[in-house]
GROMACS .gro file of C-alpha atoms in nm:
model
  431
    1MET     CA    1  -0.297  -2.849  -1.206
    2ARG     CA    2  -0.504  -2.566  -1.347
    3PRO     CA    3  -0.370  -2.209  -1.307
    4ARG     CA    4  -0.633  -2.128  -1.045
    5SER     CA    5  -0.512  -2.423  -0.840
    6TRP     CA    6  -0.154  -2.294  -0.846
    7VAL     CA    7  -0.279  -1.951  -0.742
    8LEU     CA    8  -0.454  -2.104  -0.441
    9VAL     CA    9  -0.148  -2.314  -0.355
   10LEU     CA   10   0.079  -2.008  -0.351
   11ALA     CA   11  -0.169  -1.817  -0.136
   12ALA     CA   12  -0.204  -2.113   0.103
   13VAL     CA   13   0.173  -2.151   0.138
   14PHE     CA   14   0.204  -1.782   0.215
   15ALA     CA   15  -0.076  -1.803   0.474
   16VAL     CA   16   0.086  -2.102   0.648
   17LEU     CA   17   0.419  -1.920   0.666
   18GLN     CA   18   0.247  -1.629   0.841
   19LEU     CA   19   0.167  -1.856   1.136
   20ALA     CA   20   0.524  -1.797   1.245
   21ASN     CA   21   0.427  -1.445   1.349
   22VAL     CA   22   0.068  -1.423   1.464
   23THR     CA   23   0.155  -1.132   1.692
   24GLY     CA   24   0.434  -0.877   1.696
   25ARG     CA   25   0.335  -0.703   1.372
   26ASP     CA   26   0.168  -0.400   1.530
   27THR     CA   27   0.286  -0.042   1.477
   28PRO     CA   28   0.202   0.279   1.666
   29ASP     CA   29  -0.101   0.328   1.436
   30THR     CA   30  -0.246  -0.018   1.497
   31LYS     CA   31  -0.419   0.071   1.823
   32ASN     CA   32  -0.601   0.359   1.654
   33TYR     CA   33  -0.746   0.142   1.378
   34LEU     CA   34  -0.822  -0.145   1.615
   35SER     CA   35  -1.003   0.075   1.866
   36TYR     CA   36  -1.206   0.222   1.578
   37ALA     CA   37  -1.306  -0.129   1.466
   38LEU     CA   38  -1.395  -0.235   1.820
   39SER     CA   39  -1.615   0.073   1.863
   40LEU     CA   40  -1.801  -0.027   1.545
   41THR     CA   41  -1.878  -0.363   1.708
   42GLY     CA   42  -2.050  -0.180   1.995
   43ALA     CA   43  -1.768  -0.172   2.249
   44GLY     CA   44  -1.744   0.129   2.478
   45LYS     CA   45  -1.438   0.350   2.502
   46ARG     CA   46  -1.293   0.177   2.809
   47GLU     CA   47  -1.368  -0.169   2.676
   48ALA     CA   48  -1.208  -0.086   2.341
   49ALA     CA   49  -0.910   0.068   2.519
   50ALA     CA   50  -0.862  -0.240   2.736
   51ALA     CA   51  -0.876  -0.481   2.440
   52THR     CA   52  -0.645  -0.266   2.230
   53ILE     CA   53  -0.391  -0.217   2.507
   54ASP     CA   54  -0.393  -0.590   2.584
   55TYR     CA   55  -0.319  -0.670   2.221
   56VAL     CA   56  -0.041  -0.414   2.186
   57CYS     CA   57   0.124  -0.510   2.514
   58ALA     CA   58   0.105  -0.882   2.437
   59SER     CA   59   0.275  -0.815   2.104
   60ARG     CA   60   0.551  -0.614   2.267
   61ALA     CA   61   0.601  -0.884   2.528
   62GLY     CA   62   0.624  -1.150   2.260
   63ARG     CA   63   0.889  -0.954   2.073
   64ALA     CA   64   1.083  -0.895   2.395
   65ARG     CA   65   1.071  -1.266   2.482
   66ARG     CA   66   1.196  -1.372   2.140
   67ASP     CA   67   1.469  -1.107   2.137
   68GLN     CA   68   1.593  -1.213   2.479
   69SER     CA   69   1.599  -1.582   2.388
   70VAL     CA   70   1.867  -1.516   2.126
   71HIS     CA   71   2.059  -1.242   2.310
   72VAL     CA   72   2.413  -1.360   2.379
   73VAL     CA   73   2.413  -1.213   2.731
   74ARG     CA   74   2.051  -1.224   2.849
   75PHE     CA   75   1.926  -1.551   2.693
   76HIS     CA   76   1.946  -1.736   3.029
   77ARG     CA   77   1.748  -1.475   3.227
   78PRO     CA   78   1.386  -1.527   3.335
   79ASP     CA   79   1.101  -1.474   3.090
   80PRO     CA   80   1.040  -1.094   3.066
   81THR     CA   81   0.676  -1.126   2.954
   82ASP     CA   82   0.506  -1.024   3.279
   83GLU     CA   83   0.739  -0.729   3.335
   84VAL     CA   84   0.702  -0.598   2.980
   85VAL     CA   85   0.321  -0.635   2.987
   86ALA     CA   86   0.294  -0.454   3.322
   87GLU     CA   87   0.512  -0.163   3.208
   88CYS     CA   88   0.331  -0.138   2.875
   89ARG     CA   89  -0.015  -0.133   3.032
   90ALA     CA   90   0.087   0.129   3.286
   91ARG     CA   91   0.229   0.352   3.013
   92GLU     CA   92  -0.069   0.316   2.776
   93TRP     CA   93  -0.335   0.366   3.044
   94ALA     CA   94  -0.145   0.670   3.172
   95ALA     CA   95  -0.205   0.829   2.832
   96VAL     CA   96  -0.569   0.721   2.797
   97ARG     CA   97  -0.724   0.763   3.144
   98PRO     CA   98  -0.667   1.141   3.179
   99ARG     CA   99  -0.816   1.206   2.836
  100LEU     CA  100  -1.120   0.991   2.907
  101ALA     CA  101  -1.166   1.166   3.241
  102ALA     CA  102  -1.141   1.505   3.068
  103GLY     CA  103  -1.426   1.409   2.837
  104GLN     CA  104  -1.232   1.329   2.520
  105THR     CA  105  -1.477   1.056   2.424
  106GLY     CA  106  -1.602   1.173   2.086
  107GLY     CA  107  -1.555   0.979   1.765
  108HIS     CA  108  -1.477   0.612   1.728
  109THR     CA  109  -1.110   0.594   1.828
  110VAL     CA  110  -0.977   0.567   2.182
  111PRO     CA  111  -0.800   0.896   2.276
  112TYR     CA  112  -0.440   0.780   2.287
  113MET     CA  113  -0.333   1.127   2.176
  114SER     CA  114  -0.480   1.474   2.128
  115GLU     CA  115  -0.814   1.526   1.955
  116ARG     CA  116  -0.642   1.707   1.671
  117PHE     CA  117  -0.424   1.406   1.597
  118MET     CA  118  -0.704   1.153   1.636
  119ARG     CA  119  -0.910   1.338   1.373
  120ILE     CA  120  -0.670   1.198   1.115
  121PHE     CA  121  -0.781   0.843   1.197
  122GLU     CA  122  -1.146   0.935   1.234
  123ALA     CA  123  -1.136   1.025   0.863
  124ARG     CA  124  -1.027   0.669   0.770
  125PRO     CA  125  -1.321   0.435   0.838
  126GLY     CA  126  -1.251   0.196   0.549
  127TYR     CA  127  -0.990  -0.024   0.715
  128PRO     CA  128  -1.169  -0.047   1.053
  129VAL     CA  129  -1.491  -0.146   0.873
  130PHE     CA  130  -1.295  -0.417   0.692
  131LEU     CA  131  -1.163  -0.545   1.027
  132VAL     CA  132  -1.503  -0.574   1.196
  133PRO     CA  133  -1.612  -0.919   1.066
  134PHE     CA  134  -1.270  -1.068   1.139
  135VAL     CA  135  -1.261  -0.931   1.494
  136LEU     CA  136  -1.615  -1.053   1.561
  137ALA     CA  137  -1.544  -1.399   1.421
  138PHE     CA  138  -1.194  -1.467   1.557
  139GLY     CA  139  -1.127  -1.216   1.833
  140VAL     CA  140  -0.866  -0.942   1.831
  141THR     CA  141  -0.542  -1.138   1.788
  142TRP     CA  142  -0.650  -1.395   1.532
  143GLY     CA  143  -0.890  -1.151   1.368
  144LEU     CA  144  -0.613  -0.904   1.284
  145TRP     CA  145  -0.394  -1.190   1.162
  146ALA     CA  146  -0.670  -1.332   0.940
  147ALA     CA  147  -0.749  -0.989   0.797
  148GLY     CA  148  -0.384  -0.941   0.709
  149VAL     CA  149  -0.368  -1.282   0.539
  150VAL     CA  150  -0.678  -1.206   0.331
  151LEU     CA  151  -0.545  -0.868   0.218
  152ALA     CA  152  -0.197  -0.998   0.139
  153CYS     CA  153  -0.329  -1.299  -0.052
  154ALA     CA  154  -0.574  -1.078  -0.243
  155GLY     CA  155  -0.289  -0.852  -0.351
  156GLY     CA  156  -0.095  -1.148  -0.488
  157VAL     CA  157  -0.400  -1.277  -0.674
  158LEU     CA  158  -0.459  -0.933  -0.827
  159ALA     CA  159  -0.099  -0.922  -0.948
  160PHE     CA  160  -0.157  -1.260  -1.116
  161LEU     CA  161  -0.480  -1.137  -1.279
  162ILE     CA  162  -0.311  -0.825  -1.417
  163LEU     CA  163  -0.034  -1.030  -1.573
  164ARG     CA  164  -0.274  -1.283  -1.723
  165THR     CA  165  -0.484  -1.000  -1.868
  166LEU     CA  166  -0.162  -0.882  -2.034
  167ALA     CA  167  -0.125  -1.233  -2.186
  168VAL     CA  168   0.180  -1.320  -1.975
  169PRO     CA  169   0.234  -1.700  -1.956
  170VAL     CA  170   0.101  -1.870  -1.643
  171PRO     CA  171   0.442  -1.951  -1.486
  172LEU     CA  172   0.552  -1.587  -1.508
  173ALA     CA  173   0.215  -1.464  -1.385
  174LEU     CA  174   0.256  -1.694  -1.085
  175SER     CA  175   0.602  -1.550  -1.032
  176GLY     CA  176   0.441  -1.205  -1.007
  177GLN     CA  177   0.211  -1.337  -0.736
  178ALA     CA  178   0.511  -1.487  -0.556
  179LEU     CA  179   0.705  -1.160  -0.587
  180TYR     CA  180   0.420  -0.979  -0.418
  181TYR     CA  181   0.447  -1.215  -0.123
  182VAL     CA  182   0.825  -1.214  -0.082
  183LEU     CA  183   0.892  -0.845  -0.148
  184PRO     CA  184   0.801  -0.578   0.111
  185CYS     CA  185   0.444  -0.572  -0.029
  186GLY     CA  186   0.357  -0.897   0.147
  187THR     CA  187   0.532  -0.804   0.472
  188THR     CA  188   0.364  -0.463   0.486
  189ALA     CA  189   0.022  -0.599   0.388
  190MET     CA  190   0.036  -0.834   0.688
  191ARG     CA  191   0.079  -0.546   0.931
  192PRO     CA  192  -0.247  -0.427   1.093
  193MET     CA  193  -0.246  -0.093   0.911
  194THR     CA  194  -0.412   0.058   0.605
  195GLU     CA  195  -0.128  -0.025   0.366
  196GLY     CA  196  -0.249  -0.379   0.288
  197LEU     CA  197  -0.586  -0.248   0.177
  198LEU     CA  198  -0.423   0.039  -0.014
  199LEU     CA  199  -0.203  -0.205  -0.205
  200ALA     CA  200  -0.497  -0.430  -0.296
  201LEU     CA  201  -0.719  -0.142  -0.411
  202THR     CA  202  -0.440   0.015  -0.615
  203LEU     CA  203  -0.378  -0.318  -0.789
  204ALA     CA  204  -0.752  -0.346  -0.852
  205ALA     CA  205  -0.742  -0.007  -1.026
  206VAL     CA  206  -0.449  -0.121  -1.242
  207TRP     CA  207  -0.639  -0.438  -1.330
  208GLY     CA  208  -0.931  -0.219  -1.434
  209CYS     CA  209  -0.699  -0.031  -1.668
  210ALA     CA  210  -0.580  -0.362  -1.814
  211LEU     CA  211  -0.938  -0.477  -1.868
  212VAL     CA  212  -1.018  -0.158  -2.056
  213LEU     CA  213  -0.707  -0.146  -2.272
  214ARG     CA  214  -0.628  -0.512  -2.334
  215ALA     CA  215  -0.937  -0.722  -2.270
  216GLY     CA  216  -1.192  -0.493  -2.434
  217ARG     CA  217  -1.410  -0.491  -2.122
  218THR     CA  218  -1.449  -0.115  -2.110
  219ARG     CA  219  -1.751  -0.081  -1.881
  220SER     CA  220  -1.640  -0.332  -1.620
  221GLY     CA  221  -1.285  -0.195  -1.626
  222LEU     CA  222  -1.392   0.166  -1.581
  223ALA     CA  223  -1.632   0.061  -1.303
  224LEU     CA  224  -1.347  -0.121  -1.128
  225VAL     CA  225  -1.122   0.184  -1.147
  226ALA     CA  226  -1.396   0.415  -1.019
  227GLY     CA  227  -1.492   0.174  -0.740
  228SER     CA  228  -1.129   0.140  -0.633
  229LEU     CA  229  -1.089   0.518  -0.611
  230LEU     CA  230  -1.410   0.549  -0.409
  231ALA     CA  231  -1.299   0.274  -0.170
  232LEU     CA  232  -0.956   0.435  -0.137
  233PHE     CA  233  -1.123   0.756  -0.024
  234THR     CA  234  -1.266   0.576   0.278
  235VAL     CA  235  -0.932   0.413   0.359
  236LYS     CA  236  -0.698   0.708   0.307
  237HIS     CA  237  -0.825   0.997   0.100
  238SER     CA  238  -0.477   1.124   0.014
  239GLN     CA  239  -0.407   0.797  -0.170
  240ALA     CA  240  -0.732   0.833  -0.365
  241LEU     CA  241  -0.622   1.184  -0.465
  242PHE     CA  242  -0.271   1.074  -0.568
  243LEU     CA  243  -0.394   0.773  -0.764
  244GLY     CA  244  -0.666   0.970  -0.941
  245LEU     CA  245  -0.420   1.240  -1.048
  246CYS     CA  246  -0.157   0.989  -1.158
  247LEU     CA  247  -0.406   0.787  -1.363
  248ALA     CA  248  -0.535   1.107  -1.520
  249ALA     CA  249  -0.182   1.214  -1.611
  250ALA     CA  250  -0.096   0.872  -1.755
  251GLY     CA  251  -0.417   0.864  -1.957
  252ALA     CA  252  -0.359   1.214  -2.091
  253VAL     CA  253  -0.001   1.138  -2.196
  254LEU     CA  254  -0.105   0.810  -2.357
  255ALA     CA  255  -0.397   0.973  -2.539
  256LEU     CA  256  -0.170   1.245  -2.675
  257LEU     CA  257   0.092   0.999  -2.796
  258ARG     CA  258  -0.162   0.770  -2.960
  259HIS     CA  259  -0.346   1.059  -3.117
  260ARG     CA  260  -0.029   1.183  -3.285
  261ARG     CA  261   0.060   0.830  -3.394
  262ARG     CA  262  -0.280   0.739  -3.536
  263ARG     CA  263  -0.410   1.071  -3.659
  264ARG     CA  264  -0.299   1.014  -4.019
  265ARG     CA  265  -0.399   0.647  -4.031
  266GLU     CA  266  -0.731   0.625  -3.848
  267GLY     CA  267  -0.851   0.979  -3.796
  268ARG     CA  268  -0.970   0.921  -3.440
  269GLY     CA  269  -0.822   0.954  -3.093
  270PRO     CA  270  -0.769   0.678  -2.836
  271ARG     CA  271  -1.105   0.688  -2.661
  272ARG     CA  272  -1.026   0.425  -2.399
  273ALA     CA  273  -0.721   0.610  -2.269
  274VAL     CA  274  -0.925   0.930  -2.256
  275ALA     CA  275  -1.199   0.749  -2.063
  276LEU     CA  276  -0.947   0.624  -1.805
  277ALA     CA  277  -0.801   0.973  -1.774
  278ALA     CA  278  -1.150   1.114  -1.722
  279VAL     CA  279  -1.228   0.860  -1.449
  280GLY     CA  280  -0.900   0.937  -1.273
  281LEU     CA  281  -0.955   1.312  -1.292
  282ALA     CA  282  -1.314   1.275  -1.172
  283GLY     CA  283  -1.194   1.060  -0.883
  284ALA     CA  284  -0.943   1.325  -0.779
  285ALA     CA  285  -1.203   1.601  -0.802
  286VAL     CA  286  -1.460   1.404  -0.601
  287THR     CA  287  -1.193   1.328  -0.340
  288VAL     CA  288  -1.116   1.697  -0.291
  289LEU     CA  289  -1.485   1.789  -0.281
  290LEU     CA  290  -1.583   1.517  -0.032
  291ALA     CA  291  -1.283   1.591   0.189
  292ARG     CA  292  -1.395   1.954   0.212
  293LEU     CA  293  -1.761   1.867   0.273
  294LEU     CA  294  -1.674   1.612   0.543
  295HIS     CA  295  -1.417   1.846   0.701
  296HIS     CA  296  -1.135   1.595   0.674
  297PRO     CA  297  -0.791   1.712   0.793
  298SER     CA  298  -0.633   1.929   0.526
  299GLU     CA  299  -0.281   1.937   0.388
  300ALA     CA  300  -0.205   2.216   0.637
  301ASP     CA  301  -0.304   1.987   0.925
  302SER     CA  302  -0.088   1.708   0.784
  303LEU     CA  303   0.203   1.947   0.751
  304GLN     CA  304   0.176   2.068   1.111
  305ASP     CA  305   0.142   1.709   1.230
  306LEU     CA  306   0.468   1.625   1.057
  307LEU     CA  307   0.666   1.926   1.179
  308THR     CA  308   0.537   1.931   1.537
  309GLY     CA  309   0.581   1.563   1.622
  310HIS     CA  310   0.207   1.481   1.610
  311PHE     CA  311   0.108   1.820   1.755
  312ALA     CA  312   0.329   1.772   2.063
  313ARG     CA  313   0.486   2.116   1.997
  314PRO     CA  314   0.343   2.454   1.897
  315ASP     CA  315   0.245   2.500   1.533
  316ARG     CA  316   0.520   2.619   1.301
  317GLU     CA  317   0.485   2.974   1.171
  318ARG     CA  318   0.645   2.903   0.832
  319PRO     CA  319   0.552   2.538   0.774
  320TRP     CA  320   0.590   2.531   0.397
  321ALA     CA  321   0.940   2.680   0.400
  322GLU     CA  322   1.047   2.424   0.660
  323PHE     CA  323   0.873   2.146   0.470
  324TRP     CA  324   1.060   2.216   0.147
  325GLN     CA  325   1.390   2.237   0.332
  326LEU     CA  326   1.316   1.904   0.499
  327GLN     CA  327   1.208   1.765   0.162
  328GLY     CA  328   1.545   1.842   0.006
  329ASN     CA  329   1.736   1.700   0.301
  330PHE     CA  330   1.525   1.385   0.300
  331TRP     CA  331   1.578   1.293  -0.064
  332VAL     CA  332   1.951   1.359  -0.048
  333GLU     CA  333   1.976   1.120   0.246
  334TRP     CA  334   1.737   0.873   0.082
  335LEU     CA  335   1.946   0.863  -0.237
  336ARG     CA  336   2.263   0.820  -0.032
  337ARG     CA  337   2.114   0.515   0.140
  338GLN     CA  338   1.989   0.376  -0.189
  339ALA     CA  339   2.337   0.409  -0.339
  340TRP     CA  340   2.465   0.208  -0.043
  341GLN     CA  341   2.199  -0.063  -0.088
  342PRO     CA  342   2.062  -0.021  -0.442
  343LEU     CA  343   1.825  -0.319  -0.448
  344PHE     CA  344   1.511  -0.103  -0.440
  345VAL     CA  345   1.627   0.132  -0.716
  346ALA     CA  346   1.743  -0.161  -0.930
  347ALA     CA  347   1.406  -0.333  -0.884
  348LEU     CA  348   1.223  -0.013  -0.978
  349CYS     CA  349   1.431   0.030  -1.293
  350ALA     CA  350   1.377  -0.331  -1.398
  351GLY     CA  351   1.005  -0.304  -1.330
  352ALA     CA  352   0.973   0.023  -1.520
  353TRP     CA  353   1.163  -0.123  -1.816
  354GLY     CA  354   0.939  -0.427  -1.826
  355ALA     CA  355   0.621  -0.224  -1.782
  356LEU     CA  356   0.696   0.029  -2.054
  357ARG     CA  357   0.867  -0.212  -2.296
  358ARG     CA  358   0.628  -0.507  -2.272
  359GLY     CA  359   0.320  -0.375  -2.096
  360GLY     CA  360   0.220  -0.126  -2.361
  361ALA     CA  361  -0.038   0.128  -2.253
  362VAL     CA  362  -0.115  -0.065  -1.935
  363GLY     CA  363   0.250  -0.035  -1.839
  364GLY     CA  364   0.215   0.341  -1.833
  365PHE     CA  365  -0.076   0.318  -1.590
  366LEU     CA  366   0.123   0.072  -1.378
  367VAL     CA  367   0.410   0.320  -1.355
  368ALA     CA  368   0.161   0.592  -1.261
  369ALA     CA  369   0.007   0.378  -0.986
  370ALA     CA  370   0.348   0.286  -0.845
  371PHE     CA  371   0.448   0.653  -0.848
  372THR     CA  372   0.185   0.718  -0.581
  373GLY     CA  373   0.425   0.551  -0.339
  374ILE     CA  374   0.684   0.817  -0.418
  375LEU     CA  375   0.423   1.090  -0.369
  376THR     CA  376   0.313   0.943  -0.036
  377GLN     CA  377   0.671   0.933   0.086
  378ALA     CA  378   0.727   1.289  -0.037
  379GLY     CA  379   0.426   1.401   0.166
  380HIS     CA  380   0.590   1.257   0.479
  381PRO     CA  381   0.966   1.310   0.445
  382ASP     CA  382   1.048   1.119   0.762
  383ILE     CA  383   1.341   0.878   0.722
  384ASN     CA  384   1.238   0.685   1.035
  385ILE     CA  385   0.886   0.580   0.928
  386TRP     CA  386   0.821   0.213   1.009
  387GLY     CA  387   0.984  -0.016   0.752
  388ASP     CA  388   0.954   0.224   0.457
  389ARG     CA  389   0.582   0.152   0.457
  390LEU     CA  390   0.489   0.485   0.299
  391ILE     CA  391   0.680   0.410  -0.020
  392VAL     CA  392   0.567   0.047  -0.035
  393LEU     CA  393   0.327   0.116  -0.323
  394ALA     CA  394   0.630   0.171  -0.547
  395TRP     CA  395   0.713  -0.200  -0.506
  396LEU     CA  396   0.412  -0.279  -0.725
  397LEU     CA  397   0.627  -0.178  -1.021
  398PRO     CA  398   0.876  -0.469  -0.992
  399VAL     CA  399   0.598  -0.706  -0.883
  400VAL     CA  400   0.425  -0.669  -1.220
  401GLY     CA  401   0.703  -0.521  -1.432
  402VAL     CA  402   0.972  -0.784  -1.378
  403PRO     CA  403   0.754  -1.075  -1.500
  404LEU     CA  404   0.662  -0.858  -1.800
  405LEU     CA  405   1.031  -0.801  -1.869
  406LEU     CA  406   1.093  -1.177  -1.869
  407ALA     CA  407   0.788  -1.262  -2.077
  408PRO     CA  408   0.812  -1.324  -2.452
  409THR     CA  409   0.678  -1.057  -2.684
  410VAL     CA  410   0.302  -1.106  -2.719
  411ARG     CA  411   0.089  -0.980  -3.003
  412ARG     CA  412  -0.238  -0.799  -2.947
  413ASP     CA  413  -0.432  -1.115  -3.023
  414GLY     CA  414  -0.258  -1.285  -2.731
  415ARG     CA  415  -0.035  -1.511  -2.945
  416VAL     CA  416   0.340  -1.546  -2.914
  417PRO     CA  417   0.512  -1.506  -3.253
  418LEU     CA  418   0.723  -1.809  -3.345
  419PRO     CA  419   1.044  -1.816  -3.554
  420THR     CA  420   0.985  -1.852  -3.927
  421ARG     CA  421   1.038  -2.203  -4.063
  422GLY     CA  422   1.255  -2.259  -4.364
  423ARG     CA  423   1.615  -2.250  -4.480
  424PRO     CA  424   1.865  -2.027  -4.296
  425ASP     CA  425   1.897  -1.803  -4.599
  426ARG     CA  426   1.521  -1.743  -4.599
  427VAL     CA  427   1.475  -1.646  -4.235
  428GLY     CA  428   1.210  -1.378  -4.213
  429ALA     CA  429   1.060  -1.457  -4.553
  430THR     CA  430   0.686  -1.462  -4.582
  431GLY     CA  431   0.464  -1.733  -4.725
   0.00000   0.00000   0.00000
């Protein structure tokens, strides 16, 4: 079969496997994004709240039913679905009804928590807008599932395209797509949260860098990077800021290294790397400017949200001092856990080795993009965040870097150098 056929087969296999868990993927943030999307379809606050609460409670009931069916003590007890749904609905409506009655009806999200906390999700319209056509076409349950499948499959396809642009053989490029699906990238992308869209847009930006540096398609590559940064602003503006700064730093370092290396031979600097750095820096600057103009929650708001348990306690008087203390404690504990189970660190090291050794300049931009996962985690030093989803962007490094590490050395013209023919004593001779 042609490579595109294998790409579609891998995506189809992944999609079929996801039928095993149509529900039960929701997180505490899901109801905020879903209620936003439902409001964009024209639903009122109470209608959106009812649909969102039904979805969340049905998911919790499904998980409870499956957990009980394999519990060594409770597996023979009656189905807990009705009881779990009733308790869940009572608890969720108890949080929503008083706020609706008090007039907290502004914005697009249903007021599950305080207005100050909900402002964080009001500033993220990108993912709810993406959900709208799926919810309208398939309903809430199947719409969220289909949206997750599309995002996860798109991420795998983008990994394949990056590797092929780097002249990696088709089987190894397909392995990169498969790695995206089987590593936490695929699992997280299937959750009804922003991370799936963040992963896909970050990969799109890396592909844009590859198009500029390896395929010679400068205009389309730069446009793809700029478009990805702009789209990221609507999904989660902090990620747009981190990615823009990291791409700018990678481009600046690469430009400096190439300038020193080529100054004597060519007399000109690496313009493409400088162009990518300029686009990244411009994206970061535009992100900061738009966030201020649109009055998005600031870093101070994010800090208080972290330290006060989503504004459930009074604001901290010395938030930065407490944040840096928590930061140190977090990374010490994180490293301790990684030493206990070093798969993630080993995968990062292998991916970084492959990216920098075989990926050339594009490898540097890949490392920079993956580093945004570390920055996102550092901005929220909470060891109990759902499934390490904040750091999931760092998994893009092994997804692309490991196939690069396994690939044969490829010349700039896309050819693989073959061993020299001839007698053993003339190995390496020319002519």
